[in-house]
Short mmCIF file of C-alpha atoms in Angstrom, two decimals:
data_model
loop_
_atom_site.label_atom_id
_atom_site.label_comp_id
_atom_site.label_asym_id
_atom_site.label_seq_id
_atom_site.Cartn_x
_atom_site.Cartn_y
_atom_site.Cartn_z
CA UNK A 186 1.73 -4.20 -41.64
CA UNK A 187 3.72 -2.14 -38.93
CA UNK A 188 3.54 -3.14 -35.63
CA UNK A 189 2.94 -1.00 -32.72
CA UNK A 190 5.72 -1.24 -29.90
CA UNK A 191 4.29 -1.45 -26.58
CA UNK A 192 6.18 0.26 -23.91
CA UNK A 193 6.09 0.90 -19.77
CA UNK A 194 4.75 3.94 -19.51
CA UNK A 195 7.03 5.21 -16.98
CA UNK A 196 4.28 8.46 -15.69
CA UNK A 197 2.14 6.46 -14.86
CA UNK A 198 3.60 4.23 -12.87
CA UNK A 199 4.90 7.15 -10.73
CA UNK A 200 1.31 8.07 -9.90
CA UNK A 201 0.45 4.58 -9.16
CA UNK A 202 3.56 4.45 -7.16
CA UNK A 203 2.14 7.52 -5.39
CA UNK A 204 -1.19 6.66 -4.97
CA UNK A 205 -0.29 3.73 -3.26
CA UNK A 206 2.15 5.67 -0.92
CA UNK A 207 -1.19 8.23 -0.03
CA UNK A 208 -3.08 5.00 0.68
CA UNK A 209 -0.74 3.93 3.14
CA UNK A 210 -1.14 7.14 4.90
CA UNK A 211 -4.73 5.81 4.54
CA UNK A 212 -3.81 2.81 6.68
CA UNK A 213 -1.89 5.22 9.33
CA UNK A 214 -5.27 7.12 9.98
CA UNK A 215 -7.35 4.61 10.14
CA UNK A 216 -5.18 2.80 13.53
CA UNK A 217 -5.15 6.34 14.84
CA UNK A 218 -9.21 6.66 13.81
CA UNK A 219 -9.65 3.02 15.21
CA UNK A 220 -8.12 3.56 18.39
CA UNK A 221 -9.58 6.92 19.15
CA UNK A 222 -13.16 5.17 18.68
CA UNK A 223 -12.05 2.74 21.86
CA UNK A 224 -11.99 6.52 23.42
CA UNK A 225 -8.11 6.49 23.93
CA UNK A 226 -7.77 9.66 22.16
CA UNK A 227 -9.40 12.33 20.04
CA UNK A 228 -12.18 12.21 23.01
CA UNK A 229 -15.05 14.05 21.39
CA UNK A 230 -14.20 13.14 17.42
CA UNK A 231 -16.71 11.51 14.93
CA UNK A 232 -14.24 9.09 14.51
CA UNK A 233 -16.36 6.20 13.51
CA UNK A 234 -17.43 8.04 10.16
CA UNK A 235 -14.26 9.07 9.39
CA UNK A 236 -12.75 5.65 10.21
CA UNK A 237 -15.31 4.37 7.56
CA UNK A 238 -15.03 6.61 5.00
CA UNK A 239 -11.27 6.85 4.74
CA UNK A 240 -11.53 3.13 4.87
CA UNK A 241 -13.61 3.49 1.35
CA UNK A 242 -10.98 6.11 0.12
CA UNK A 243 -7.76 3.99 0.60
CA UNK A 244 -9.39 1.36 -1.05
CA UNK A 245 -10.21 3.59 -4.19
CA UNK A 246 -6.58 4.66 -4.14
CA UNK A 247 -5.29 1.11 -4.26
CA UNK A 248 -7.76 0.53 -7.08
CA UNK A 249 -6.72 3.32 -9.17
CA UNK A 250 -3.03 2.38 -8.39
CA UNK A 251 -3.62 -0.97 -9.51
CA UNK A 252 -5.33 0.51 -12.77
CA UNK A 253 -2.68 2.60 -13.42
CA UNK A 254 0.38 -0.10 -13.04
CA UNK A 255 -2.00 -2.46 -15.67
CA UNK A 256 -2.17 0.54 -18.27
CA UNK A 257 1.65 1.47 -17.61
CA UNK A 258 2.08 -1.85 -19.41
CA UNK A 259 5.05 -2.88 -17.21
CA UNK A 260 6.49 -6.14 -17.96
CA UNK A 261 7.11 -6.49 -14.20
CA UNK A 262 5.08 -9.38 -13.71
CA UNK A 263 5.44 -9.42 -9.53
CA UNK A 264 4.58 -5.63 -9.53
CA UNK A 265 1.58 -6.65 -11.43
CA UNK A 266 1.18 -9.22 -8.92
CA UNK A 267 1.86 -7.04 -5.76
CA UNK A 268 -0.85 -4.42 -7.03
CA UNK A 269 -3.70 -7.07 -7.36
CA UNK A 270 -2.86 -8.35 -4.09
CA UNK A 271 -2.77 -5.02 -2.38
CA UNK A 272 -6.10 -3.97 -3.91
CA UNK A 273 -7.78 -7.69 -3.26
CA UNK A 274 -6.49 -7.23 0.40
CA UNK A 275 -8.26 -3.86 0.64
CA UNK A 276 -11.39 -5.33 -0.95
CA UNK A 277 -11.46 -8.05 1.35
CA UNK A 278 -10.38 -5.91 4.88
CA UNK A 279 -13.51 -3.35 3.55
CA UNK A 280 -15.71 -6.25 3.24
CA UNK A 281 -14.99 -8.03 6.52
CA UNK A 282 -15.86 -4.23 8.01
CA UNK A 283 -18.87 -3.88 6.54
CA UNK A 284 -20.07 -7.25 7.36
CA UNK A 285 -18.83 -7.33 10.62
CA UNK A 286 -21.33 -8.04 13.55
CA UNK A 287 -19.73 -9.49 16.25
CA UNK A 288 -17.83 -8.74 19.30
CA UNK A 289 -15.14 -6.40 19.38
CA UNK A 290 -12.29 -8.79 20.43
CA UNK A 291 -13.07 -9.97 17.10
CA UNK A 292 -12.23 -6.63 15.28
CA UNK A 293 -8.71 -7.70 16.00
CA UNK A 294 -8.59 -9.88 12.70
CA UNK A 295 -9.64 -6.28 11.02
CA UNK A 296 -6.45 -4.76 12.86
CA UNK A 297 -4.24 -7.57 11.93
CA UNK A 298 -5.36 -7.53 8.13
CA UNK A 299 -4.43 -3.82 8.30
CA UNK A 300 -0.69 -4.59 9.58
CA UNK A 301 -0.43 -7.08 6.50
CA UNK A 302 -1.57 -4.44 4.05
CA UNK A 303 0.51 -1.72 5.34
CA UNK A 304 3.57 -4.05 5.13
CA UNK A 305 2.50 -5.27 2.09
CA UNK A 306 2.19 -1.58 0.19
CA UNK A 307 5.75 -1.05 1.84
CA UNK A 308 6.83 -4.00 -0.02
CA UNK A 309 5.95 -2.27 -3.15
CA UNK A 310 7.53 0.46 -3.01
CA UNK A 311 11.06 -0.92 -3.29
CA UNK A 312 9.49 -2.72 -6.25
CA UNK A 313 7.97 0.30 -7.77
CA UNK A 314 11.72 2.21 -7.51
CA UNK A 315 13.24 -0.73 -9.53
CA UNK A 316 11.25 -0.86 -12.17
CA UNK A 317 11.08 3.28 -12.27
CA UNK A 318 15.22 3.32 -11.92
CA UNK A 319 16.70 0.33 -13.97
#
């Protein structure tokens, strides 16, 4: 019986690499989105839709990226780590959003989540170069 080698699949961890970096341009909208619904800038802008929907579209990027660094079969196991935390922190900051009710004092927990993410995906990308550059 041969064996089959399994080994990191170096492409594809380069997109999931990069589809984290576009969803942390995600995160950078939505504070500019966020604010400008206060009516600080962009006076005139759906913002609230677009705020919303790019909310849904950086979370599909950090799934995808997560996807990707699974089936890139990296034997990085805190890259592994990293990803699922990124894309359970997205899950999590879309679901307090979409549940939210209350007053908006209290949106400052959604603000503060975002700040951990964005540092968070930051984190990563040191870790993605590492493991793309031995």
């Amino acid at each position: 019986m041969s064996e089959e080698i399994e080994t990191t699949k170096p492409e594809m961890l380069k997109w999931a690499m990069i589809l984290t970096g576009a969803s942390l341009a995600v995160i950078i909208w939505q504070g500019m989105s966020g604010i400008g619904q206060l009516g600080y800038t962009f006076d005139g802008w759906n913002l609230g839709t677009s705020h919303k929907r790019s909310g849904e579209v950086g979370l599909l990027l950090a799934i995808a990226a997560t996807v990707l660094v699974i089936l890139s079969k990296v034997d990085d196991s805190k890259l592994k780590g990293m990803s699922f935390g990124y894309t359970t922190a997205w899950v999590i900051q879309i679901g307090l959003a979409h549940a939210y009710s209350g007053p908006h004092w209290l949106g400052m927990v959604h603000v503060m989540i975002a700040f951990l993410i964005f540092g968070h995906g930051l984190m990563m990308m040191p870790k993605f170069k590492a493991v793309l550059n031995p």
